[in-house]
Short mmCIF file of C-alpha atoms and ligand atoms in Angstrom, two decimals:
data_model
loop_
_atom_site.label_atom_id
_atom_site.label_comp_id
_atom_site.label_asym_id
_atom_site.label_seq_id
_atom_site.Cartn_x
_atom_site.Cartn_y
_atom_site.Cartn_z
CA MET A 1 0.00 0.00 0.00
CA ALA A 2 0.97 3.63 -0.32
CA GLU A 3 2.86 4.99 2.67
CA THR A 4 0.14 7.47 3.56
CA LEU A 5 -2.50 7.14 6.24
CA PHE A 6 -6.06 8.24 5.57
CA LEU A 7 -7.78 9.27 8.79
CA PRO A 8 -11.04 11.10 9.48
CA GLN A 9 -10.20 14.70 10.34
CA ALA A 10 -13.08 15.26 12.76
CA GLY A 11 -13.71 11.67 13.76
CA SER A 12 -14.27 10.26 17.23
CA LYS A 13 -11.52 8.17 18.75
CA GLU A 14 -13.43 5.03 17.78
CA GLU A 15 -13.83 6.22 14.18
CA ILE A 16 -10.12 6.94 13.95
CA TYR A 17 -9.27 3.46 15.24
CA GLN A 18 -11.76 1.96 12.77
CA ALA A 19 -10.07 3.78 9.90
CA LEU A 20 -6.56 3.08 11.17
CA LEU A 21 -6.59 -0.64 11.93
CA PRO A 22 -7.29 -1.98 8.41
CA GLN A 23 -4.55 0.32 7.09
CA VAL A 24 -2.11 -0.98 9.68
CA GLU A 25 -3.07 -4.54 8.78
CA ALA A 26 -2.41 -3.82 5.10
CA LEU A 27 0.87 -2.13 5.95
CA ILE A 28 2.26 -5.01 7.99
CA SER A 29 0.87 -7.84 5.87
CA GLY A 30 3.39 -7.13 3.13
CA GLU A 31 6.41 -7.10 5.43
CA GLN A 32 7.84 -9.95 7.49
CA ASP A 33 10.41 -8.01 9.48
CA LEU A 34 9.08 -7.39 12.99
CA VAL A 35 11.16 -4.28 13.72
CA ALA A 36 10.07 -2.65 10.47
CA ASN A 37 6.44 -3.34 11.29
CA LEU A 38 6.74 -2.10 14.89
CA ALA A 39 8.41 1.09 13.67
CA ASN A 40 5.56 1.82 11.27
CA ILE A 41 2.89 0.97 13.86
CA ALA A 42 4.44 3.34 16.42
CA ALA A 43 4.53 6.08 13.78
CA ALA A 44 0.95 5.37 12.67
CA LEU A 45 -0.38 5.56 16.25
CA ARG A 46 1.53 8.75 16.88
CA GLU A 47 0.22 10.29 13.64
CA ALA A 48 -3.36 9.23 14.33
CA PHE A 49 -3.61 10.28 17.97
CA GLY A 50 -0.61 12.48 18.77
CA PHE A 51 0.29 10.30 21.75
CA PHE A 52 3.01 11.68 24.03
CA TRP A 53 4.95 8.40 23.86
CA VAL A 54 4.08 5.23 21.98
CA GLY A 55 6.32 2.24 21.47
CA PHE A 56 7.23 -1.35 22.07
CA TYR A 57 9.24 -3.41 24.51
CA ALA A 58 10.24 -6.96 23.47
CA VAL A 59 10.84 -9.87 25.85
CA GLN A 60 14.49 -10.90 25.94
CA GLY A 61 15.18 -13.45 28.68
CA GLN A 62 14.06 -11.98 32.01
CA GLU A 63 13.79 -8.42 30.72
CA LEU A 64 11.84 -6.22 28.39
CA VAL A 65 14.08 -4.36 25.97
CA LEU A 66 13.10 -1.10 24.27
CA GLY A 67 12.02 -1.43 20.65
CA PRO A 68 10.73 1.01 18.03
CA PHE A 69 8.95 4.03 19.50
CA GLN A 70 7.90 7.63 18.91
CA GLY A 71 8.44 10.25 21.58
CA PRO A 72 11.09 11.24 24.12
CA ILE A 73 13.97 8.87 24.91
CA ALA A 74 12.95 6.10 27.32
CA CYS A 75 14.33 3.48 29.71
CA THR A 76 15.91 0.67 27.72
CA ARG A 77 15.35 -2.33 30.03
CA ILE A 78 12.51 -3.29 32.37
CA ALA A 79 12.62 -6.38 34.61
CA TYR A 80 9.85 -8.99 34.71
CA GLY A 81 7.04 -7.79 36.98
CA ARG A 82 8.44 -4.22 37.26
CA GLY A 83 6.49 -1.11 36.33
CA VAL A 84 3.37 -1.10 34.22
CA CYS A 85 5.09 -2.88 31.32
CA GLY A 86 6.60 -5.63 33.47
CA THR A 87 3.24 -6.09 35.20
CA ALA A 88 1.43 -6.52 31.85
CA TRP A 89 4.02 -9.21 31.02
CA LYS A 90 3.69 -10.95 34.41
CA GLU A 91 -0.11 -10.82 34.57
CA LYS A 92 -0.48 -11.50 30.84
CA LYS A 93 -3.09 -8.81 30.49
CA THR A 94 -3.62 -5.20 29.52
CA GLN A 95 -2.89 -2.59 32.19
CA LEU A 96 -5.09 0.51 32.01
CA VAL A 97 -3.58 3.12 34.35
CA PRO A 98 -5.56 6.38 34.71
CA ASP A 99 -3.01 7.89 37.10
CA VAL A 100 0.55 6.59 36.98
CA GLU A 101 1.32 8.08 40.41
CA ALA A 102 -1.23 5.69 41.88
CA PHE A 103 0.32 2.60 40.24
CA PRO A 104 2.73 0.88 42.65
CA GLY A 105 6.16 0.57 41.05
CA HIS A 106 5.40 2.69 38.01
CA ILE A 107 8.64 3.50 36.15
CA ALA A 108 8.73 7.19 35.30
CA CYS A 109 10.70 7.49 32.06
CA SER A 110 9.31 11.01 31.85
CA SER A 111 7.80 13.13 34.60
CA ALA A 112 5.36 14.46 31.99
CA SER A 113 3.68 11.07 31.73
CA LYS A 114 0.36 11.02 33.61
CA SER A 115 -1.65 8.05 32.36
CA GLU A 116 -0.72 4.91 30.48
CA ILE A 117 -1.96 1.77 28.76
CA VAL A 118 0.17 -1.32 28.19
CA VAL A 119 -1.04 -4.15 25.97
CA PRO A 120 0.74 -7.51 25.63
CA ALA A 121 1.01 -9.74 22.54
CA PHE A 122 1.40 -13.51 22.76
CA LYS A 123 3.18 -16.33 20.97
CA ALA A 124 2.32 -19.88 22.09
CA GLY A 125 0.59 -18.46 25.16
CA GLU A 126 3.61 -16.43 26.31
CA VAL A 127 4.07 -12.66 26.15
CA PHE A 128 6.71 -11.78 23.54
CA LEU A 129 6.02 -8.07 23.15
CA VAL A 130 4.21 -5.20 24.88
CA LEU A 131 2.85 -1.97 23.44
CA ASP A 132 3.16 0.99 25.82
CA VAL A 133 1.24 4.23 25.24
CA ASP A 134 1.74 7.19 27.58
CA SER A 135 -0.23 10.41 27.83
CA ASP A 136 0.69 13.72 29.43
CA ARG A 137 -2.94 13.96 30.61
CA LEU A 138 -4.60 12.05 33.44
CA ASP A 139 -7.16 9.38 32.60
CA ASP A 140 -6.56 9.60 28.85
CA PHE A 141 -7.22 5.93 27.97
CA ASP A 142 -10.35 3.82 28.25
CA GLU A 143 -11.96 0.58 27.09
CA VAL A 144 -12.09 1.87 23.49
CA ASP A 145 -8.30 2.18 23.42
CA GLN A 146 -7.99 -1.21 25.09
CA ARG A 147 -10.28 -2.94 22.58
CA TYR A 148 -8.58 -1.55 19.47
CA LEU A 149 -5.01 -1.75 20.75
CA GLU A 150 -5.61 -5.38 21.74
CA ALA A 151 -6.91 -6.03 18.20
CA LEU A 152 -3.80 -4.37 16.82
CA MET A 153 -1.52 -6.55 18.96
CA GLY A 154 -3.52 -9.56 17.76
CA MET A 155 -2.40 -8.71 14.23
CA LEU A 156 1.22 -8.94 15.33
CA GLU A 157 0.63 -12.36 16.86
CA LYS A 158 -0.14 -13.61 13.36
CA THR A 159 3.00 -12.21 11.78
CA ARG A 160 6.41 -13.82 11.78
CA THR A 161 8.86 -12.41 14.28
CA THR A 162 12.01 -12.47 12.17
N1 SME B 201 6.13 3.71 32.49
C1 SME B 201 6.54 2.42 32.02
C2 SME B 201 7.97 2.44 31.55
C3 SME B 201 8.13 2.71 30.11
S1 SME B 201 8.05 4.33 29.71
O1 SME B 201 6.86 4.95 30.23
C4 SME B 201 8.20 4.58 28.09
C5 SME B 201 6.34 1.38 33.11
O2 SME B 201 6.04 1.71 34.24
O3 SME B 201 6.50 0.20 32.79
#
């Protein structure tokens, strides 16, 4: 597909996700390299929603290691069970955090970050990747984000990882 996103200018968040996801699916279906696909997904999410920070951490042994992202520089390694990302890995489920200050063990890569959603992706029942989205506003994510971002991570579960 052409390397241009078509998004509704005045759409609701749900309408933007509905326009975005099929385009992301088309974009990644023609490419087998995981890093290339993650880089484009981070850019697409940033372009669509203007997120403060959006990116990926990949499981490597007992740690998550920073992958493609858009936004300010971030911590490179997160231990299993640590922070919001490590908790999503340990609990094998999405973490929706309306106020990061209220999340025990939250890792503050940036003091500007106020709310956060972290969504895991699975291979053979194990987490191999998490998507982390941070906002500089409190309570900026809800079940709509969770539903569509989980669908997006589901697309990556079907792709090869090399
Ligand atoms: N806040 C995350 C760390 C990653 S950065 O926000 C990009 C956490 O608590 O896991």
